[in-house]
CSV table of C-alpha atoms in Angstrom, one decimal:
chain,number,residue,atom,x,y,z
D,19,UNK,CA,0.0,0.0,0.0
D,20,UNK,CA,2.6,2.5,1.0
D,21,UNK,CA,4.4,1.7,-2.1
D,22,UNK,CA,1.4,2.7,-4.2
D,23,UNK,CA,0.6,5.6,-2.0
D,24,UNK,CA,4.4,6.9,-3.4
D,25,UNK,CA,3.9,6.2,-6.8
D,26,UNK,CA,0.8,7.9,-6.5
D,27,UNK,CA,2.6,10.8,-5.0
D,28,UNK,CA,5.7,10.9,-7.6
D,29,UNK,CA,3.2,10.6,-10.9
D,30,UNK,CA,1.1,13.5,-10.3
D,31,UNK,CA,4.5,15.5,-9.2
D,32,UNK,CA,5.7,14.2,-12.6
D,33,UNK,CA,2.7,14.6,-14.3
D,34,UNK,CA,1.8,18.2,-13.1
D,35,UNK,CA,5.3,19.4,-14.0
D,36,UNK,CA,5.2,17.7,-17.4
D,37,UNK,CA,2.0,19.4,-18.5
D,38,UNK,CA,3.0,23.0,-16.5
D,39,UNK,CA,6.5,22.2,-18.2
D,40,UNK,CA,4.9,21.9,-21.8
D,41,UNK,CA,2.7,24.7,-21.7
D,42,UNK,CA,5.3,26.7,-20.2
D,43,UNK,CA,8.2,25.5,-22.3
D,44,UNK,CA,6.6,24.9,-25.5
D,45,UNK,CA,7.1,21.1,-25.6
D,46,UNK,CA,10.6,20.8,-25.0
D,47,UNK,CA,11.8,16.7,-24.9
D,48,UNK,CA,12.3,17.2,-20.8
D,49,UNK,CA,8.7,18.4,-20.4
D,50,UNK,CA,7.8,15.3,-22.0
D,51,UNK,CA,9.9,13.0,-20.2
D,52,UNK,CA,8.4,14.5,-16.9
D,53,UNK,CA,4.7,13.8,-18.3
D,54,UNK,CA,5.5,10.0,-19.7
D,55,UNK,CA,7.3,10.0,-15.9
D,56,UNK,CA,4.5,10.3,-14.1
D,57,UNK,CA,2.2,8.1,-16.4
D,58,UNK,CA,4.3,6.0,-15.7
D,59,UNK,CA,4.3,5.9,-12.0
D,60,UNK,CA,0.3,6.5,-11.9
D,61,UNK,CA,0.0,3.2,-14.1
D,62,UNK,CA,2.4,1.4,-11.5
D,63,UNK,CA,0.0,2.9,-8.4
D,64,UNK,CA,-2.7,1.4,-10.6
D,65,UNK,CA,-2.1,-1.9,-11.5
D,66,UNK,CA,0.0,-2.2,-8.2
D,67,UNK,CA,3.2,-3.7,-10.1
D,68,UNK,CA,6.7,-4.2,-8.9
D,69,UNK,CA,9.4,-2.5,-9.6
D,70,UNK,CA,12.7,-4.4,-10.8
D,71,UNK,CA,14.7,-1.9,-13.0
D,72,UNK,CA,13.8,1.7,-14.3
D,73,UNK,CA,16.0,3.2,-16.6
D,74,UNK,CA,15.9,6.4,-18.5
D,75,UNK,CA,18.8,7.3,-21.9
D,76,UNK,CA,22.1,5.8,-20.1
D,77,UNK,CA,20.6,5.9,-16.6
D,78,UNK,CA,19.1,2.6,-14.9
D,79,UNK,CA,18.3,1.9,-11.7
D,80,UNK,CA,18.0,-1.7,-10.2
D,81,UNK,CA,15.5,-2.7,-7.5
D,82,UNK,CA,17.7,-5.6,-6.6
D,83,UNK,CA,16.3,-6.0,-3.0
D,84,UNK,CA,12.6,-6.2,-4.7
D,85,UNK,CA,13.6,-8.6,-7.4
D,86,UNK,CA,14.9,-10.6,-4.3
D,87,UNK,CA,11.7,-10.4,-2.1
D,88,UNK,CA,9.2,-11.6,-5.5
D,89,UNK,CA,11.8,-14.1,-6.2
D,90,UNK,CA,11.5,-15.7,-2.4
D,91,UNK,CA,8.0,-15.1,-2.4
D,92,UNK,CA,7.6,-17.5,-5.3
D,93,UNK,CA,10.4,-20.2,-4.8
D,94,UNK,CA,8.1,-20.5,-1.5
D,95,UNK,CA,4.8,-21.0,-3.2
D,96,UNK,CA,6.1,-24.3,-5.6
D,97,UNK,CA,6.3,-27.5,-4.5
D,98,UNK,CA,9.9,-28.6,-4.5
D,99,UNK,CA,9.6,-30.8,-8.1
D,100,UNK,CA,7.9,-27.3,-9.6
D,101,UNK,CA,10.6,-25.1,-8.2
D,102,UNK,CA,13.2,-28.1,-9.7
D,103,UNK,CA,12.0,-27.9,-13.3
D,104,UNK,CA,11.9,-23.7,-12.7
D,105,UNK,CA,15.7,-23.8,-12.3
D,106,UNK,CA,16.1,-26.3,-15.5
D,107,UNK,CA,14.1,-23.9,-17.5
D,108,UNK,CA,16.4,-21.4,-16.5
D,109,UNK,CA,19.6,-22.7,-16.9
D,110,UNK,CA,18.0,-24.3,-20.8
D,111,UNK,CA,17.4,-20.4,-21.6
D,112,UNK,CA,21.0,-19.1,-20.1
D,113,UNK,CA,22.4,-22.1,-22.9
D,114,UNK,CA,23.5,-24.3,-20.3
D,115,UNK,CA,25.9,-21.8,-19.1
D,116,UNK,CA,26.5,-21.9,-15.3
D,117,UNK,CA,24.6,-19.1,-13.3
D,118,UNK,CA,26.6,-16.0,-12.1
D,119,UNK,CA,23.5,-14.5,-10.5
D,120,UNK,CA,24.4,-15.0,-6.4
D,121,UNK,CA,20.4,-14.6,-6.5
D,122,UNK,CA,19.5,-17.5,-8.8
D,123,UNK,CA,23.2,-19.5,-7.5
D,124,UNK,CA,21.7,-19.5,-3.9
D,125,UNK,CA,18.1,-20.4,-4.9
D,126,UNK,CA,19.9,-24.0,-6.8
D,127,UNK,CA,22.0,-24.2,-3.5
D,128,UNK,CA,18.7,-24.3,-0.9
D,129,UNK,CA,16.9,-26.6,-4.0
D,130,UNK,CA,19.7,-29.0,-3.3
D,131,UNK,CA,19.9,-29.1,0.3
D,132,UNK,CA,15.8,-29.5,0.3
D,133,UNK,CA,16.7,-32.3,-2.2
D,134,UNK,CA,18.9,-33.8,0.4
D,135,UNK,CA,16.8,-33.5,3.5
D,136,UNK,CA,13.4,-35.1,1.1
D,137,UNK,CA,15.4,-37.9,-0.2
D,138,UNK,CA,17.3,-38.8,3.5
D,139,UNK,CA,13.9,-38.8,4.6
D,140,UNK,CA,12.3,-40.8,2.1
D,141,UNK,CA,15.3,-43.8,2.6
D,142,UNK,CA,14.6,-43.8,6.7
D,143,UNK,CA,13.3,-46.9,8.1
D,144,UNK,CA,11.2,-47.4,10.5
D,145,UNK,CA,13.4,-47.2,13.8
D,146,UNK,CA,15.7,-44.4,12.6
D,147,UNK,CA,15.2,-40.6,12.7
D,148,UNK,CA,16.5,-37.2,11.4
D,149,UNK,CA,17.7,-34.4,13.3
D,150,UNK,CA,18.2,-31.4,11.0
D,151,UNK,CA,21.1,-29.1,11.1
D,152,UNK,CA,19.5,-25.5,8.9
D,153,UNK,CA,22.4,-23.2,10.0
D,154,UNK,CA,24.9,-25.9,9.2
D,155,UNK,CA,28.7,-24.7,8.7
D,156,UNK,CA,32.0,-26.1,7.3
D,157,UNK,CA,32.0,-29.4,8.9
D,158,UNK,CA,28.8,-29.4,10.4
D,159,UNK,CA,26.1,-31.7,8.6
D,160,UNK,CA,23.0,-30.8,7.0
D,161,UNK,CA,21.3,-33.4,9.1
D,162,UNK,CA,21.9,-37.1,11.0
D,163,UNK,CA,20.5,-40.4,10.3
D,164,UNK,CA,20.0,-41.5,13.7
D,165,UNK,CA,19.6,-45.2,15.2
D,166,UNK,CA,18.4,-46.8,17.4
D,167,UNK,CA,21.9,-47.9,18.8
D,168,UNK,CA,23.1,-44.0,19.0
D,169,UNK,CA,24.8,-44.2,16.0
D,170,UNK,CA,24.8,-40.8,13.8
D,171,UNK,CA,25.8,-40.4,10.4
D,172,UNK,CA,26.2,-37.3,9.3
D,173,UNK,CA,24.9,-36.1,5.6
D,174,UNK,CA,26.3,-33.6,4.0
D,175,UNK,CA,24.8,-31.6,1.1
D,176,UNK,CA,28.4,-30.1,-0.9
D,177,UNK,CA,28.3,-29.1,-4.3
D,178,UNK,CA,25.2,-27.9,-5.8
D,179,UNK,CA,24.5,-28.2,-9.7
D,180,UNK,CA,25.5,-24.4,-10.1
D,181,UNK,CA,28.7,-25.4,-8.8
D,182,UNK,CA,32.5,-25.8,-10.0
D,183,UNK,CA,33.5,-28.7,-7.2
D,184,UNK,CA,36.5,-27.5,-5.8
D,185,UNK,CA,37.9,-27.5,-2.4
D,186,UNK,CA,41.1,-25.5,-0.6
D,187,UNK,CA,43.3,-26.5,1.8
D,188,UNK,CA,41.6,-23.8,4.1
D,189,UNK,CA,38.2,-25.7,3.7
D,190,UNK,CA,39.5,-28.7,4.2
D,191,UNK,CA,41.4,-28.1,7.5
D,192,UNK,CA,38.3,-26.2,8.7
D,193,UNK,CA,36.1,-29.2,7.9
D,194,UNK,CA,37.9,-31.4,9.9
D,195,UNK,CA,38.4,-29.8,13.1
D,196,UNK,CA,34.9,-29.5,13.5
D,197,UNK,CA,33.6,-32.9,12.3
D,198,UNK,CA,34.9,-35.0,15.4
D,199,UNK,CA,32.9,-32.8,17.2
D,200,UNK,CA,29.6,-32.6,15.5
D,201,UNK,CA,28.6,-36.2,16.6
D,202,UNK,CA,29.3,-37.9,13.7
D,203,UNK,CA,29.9,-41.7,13.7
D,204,UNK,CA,29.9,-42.0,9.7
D,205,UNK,CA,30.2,-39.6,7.1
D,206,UNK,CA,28.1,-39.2,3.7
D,207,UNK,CA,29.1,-36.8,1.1
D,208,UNK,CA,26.5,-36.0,-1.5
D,209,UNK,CA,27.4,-34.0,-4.9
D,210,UNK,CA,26.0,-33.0,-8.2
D,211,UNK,CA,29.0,-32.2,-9.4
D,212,UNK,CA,31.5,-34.8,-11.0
D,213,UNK,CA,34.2,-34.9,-8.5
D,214,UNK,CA,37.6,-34.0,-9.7
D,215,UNK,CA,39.7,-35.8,-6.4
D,216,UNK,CA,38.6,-33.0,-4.0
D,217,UNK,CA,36.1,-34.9,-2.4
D,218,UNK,CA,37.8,-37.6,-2.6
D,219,UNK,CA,40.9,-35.9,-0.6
D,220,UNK,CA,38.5,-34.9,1.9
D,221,UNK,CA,37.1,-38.4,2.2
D,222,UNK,CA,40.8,-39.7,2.9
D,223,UNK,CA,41.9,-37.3,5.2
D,224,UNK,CA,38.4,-38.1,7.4
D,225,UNK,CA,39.3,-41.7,7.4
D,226,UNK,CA,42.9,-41.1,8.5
D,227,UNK,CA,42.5,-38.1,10.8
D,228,UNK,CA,39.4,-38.4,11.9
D,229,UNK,CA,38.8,-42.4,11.8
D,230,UNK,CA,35.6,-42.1,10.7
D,231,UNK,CA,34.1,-44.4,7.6
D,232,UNK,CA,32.8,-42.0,4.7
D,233,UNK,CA,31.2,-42.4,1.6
D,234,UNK,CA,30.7,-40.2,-1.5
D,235,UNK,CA,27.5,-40.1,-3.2
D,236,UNK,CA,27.3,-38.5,-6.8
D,237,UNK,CA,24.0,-37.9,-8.3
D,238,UNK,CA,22.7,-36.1,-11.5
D,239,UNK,CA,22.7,-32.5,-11.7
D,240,UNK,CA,18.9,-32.7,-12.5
D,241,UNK,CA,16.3,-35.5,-11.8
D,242,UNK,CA,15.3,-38.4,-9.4
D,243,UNK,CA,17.9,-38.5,-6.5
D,244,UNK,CA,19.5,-41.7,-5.6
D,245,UNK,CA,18.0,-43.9,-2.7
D,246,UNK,CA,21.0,-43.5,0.4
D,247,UNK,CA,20.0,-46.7,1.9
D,248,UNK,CA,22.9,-48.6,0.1
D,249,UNK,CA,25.3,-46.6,1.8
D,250,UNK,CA,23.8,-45.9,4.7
D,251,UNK,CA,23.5,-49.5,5.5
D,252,UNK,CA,27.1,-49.9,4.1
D,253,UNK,CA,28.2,-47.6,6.5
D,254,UNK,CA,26.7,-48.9,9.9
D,255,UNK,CA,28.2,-52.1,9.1
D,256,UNK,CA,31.5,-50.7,8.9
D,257,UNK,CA,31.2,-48.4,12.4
D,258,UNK,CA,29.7,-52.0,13.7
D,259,UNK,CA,33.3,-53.6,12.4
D,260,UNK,CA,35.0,-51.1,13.7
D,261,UNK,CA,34.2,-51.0,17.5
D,262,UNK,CA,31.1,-50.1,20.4
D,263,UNK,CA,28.8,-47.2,19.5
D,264,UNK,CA,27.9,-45.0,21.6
D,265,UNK,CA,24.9,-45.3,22.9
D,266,UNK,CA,24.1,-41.3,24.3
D,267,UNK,CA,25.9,-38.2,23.6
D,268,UNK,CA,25.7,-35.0,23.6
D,269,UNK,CA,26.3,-33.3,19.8
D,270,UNK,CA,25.8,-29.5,21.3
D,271,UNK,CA,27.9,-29.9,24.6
D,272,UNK,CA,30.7,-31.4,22.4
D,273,UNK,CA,30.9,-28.7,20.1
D,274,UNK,CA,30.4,-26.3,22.6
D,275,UNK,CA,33.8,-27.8,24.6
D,276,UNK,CA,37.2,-26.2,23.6
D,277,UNK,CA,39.2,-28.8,21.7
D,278,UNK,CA,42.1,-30.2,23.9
């Protein structure tokens, strides 16, 4: 409302100096700019529509926090397979060219996690559970597959389709000083981008510095994800193997305690 209550304002300021400008002036090119101004606003107080960009000779101005608000607004109305096939149409009409828009980049990223979290929870059975991680950092999960035993294993959602796959040295060391203290009794790594030994380097160094079994999961940019039950039956066999698991901890109180 208050947003058509100022365009209302700014056309008939626009307006009324066009046509005082033009009778005044004699029809010079400003007074007419000025008058298709304000029509211009008054239509927009009218028909109550948003606006992304306005531009005028060289001049353009870009609403990019309104173009962000429609575009959330949206992305929460579709049901996740909608929203999918919105981003495919997007990327088929950018040529299949990777998106440089942090906008549109972020959108794919959140479509990938909410792939991850709907697929984990489709594979469950009927004695495990999720806990859900939203604000999830470097070598924090997006969620755990929980059992009945205790045992956690940690997904993680790490390259999204819009992504190049690559991993520093910085990320990596990160990643793993925090793992061992997220909980995590097994590790699953889930990608849509072909991995080019990154994720595999990460994988190795969790086995050998952290001592914890891992698995990389690869699936296709676009389409049906994989079912995770393979590997996450794969993977409590080998914490089985391995030794005891513990049966109650604390994830929060061990993250909260200072590393020795």
């Amino acid at each position: 409302m208050w947003q058509r209550i100022a365009a209302t304002a700014i056309g008939l300021s626009l307006t009324g100096g066009g046509v005082a400008s033009i009778f005044l002036a004699k029809g010079e090119a400003g007074s007419v700019a000025l008058l298709l101004g304000g029509l211009v606003f008054l239509i927009i107080a009218v028909i109550g529509m948003s606006v992304h960009r306005v531009r005028f000779q060289e001049m353009e101005l870009f609403f990019g926090i309104r173009q962000r608000e429609r575009i959330t607004d949206l992305a929460s109305r579709l049901p996740h397979g909608e929203a999918v096939r919105l981003m495919q149409l997007l990327q088929e009409t950018n040529n299949g060219a990777p998106y440089t828009e942090p906008l549109l980049t972020l959108i794919d990223s959140l479509f990938f996690e909410a792939r991850v979290r709907d697929t984990v929870i489709g594979t469950l059975d009927e004695v495990e559970r999720v806990e859900t991680h939203p604000e999830a950092d470097i070598g924090e999960p997006l969620l755990h597959v929980v059992r009945p035993d205790g045992m956690r294993i940690g997904v993680f959602a790490m390259f999204a389709p819009n992504e190049n796959g690559s991993l520093t040295a910085e990320f990596d060391d990160e990643f793993i000083d925090i793992l061992p203290r997220t909980g995590c009794d097994a590790v699953i790594l889930i990608t849509c981008v072909r991995d080019q030994g990154y994720l595999a380097a990460l994988a190795e160094r969790i086995r050998q510095e952290a001592g914890l079994p891992v698995t990389i999961e690869e699936w296709r940019p676009r389409g049906e994800a994989r079912s995770l039950r393979p590997s996450i039956d794969r993977l409590c066999d080998e914490v089985r193997t391995a030794g005891a698991v513990p049966q109650s901890r604390n994830p929060e109180a061990e993250i909260a305690e200072p590393a020795s």
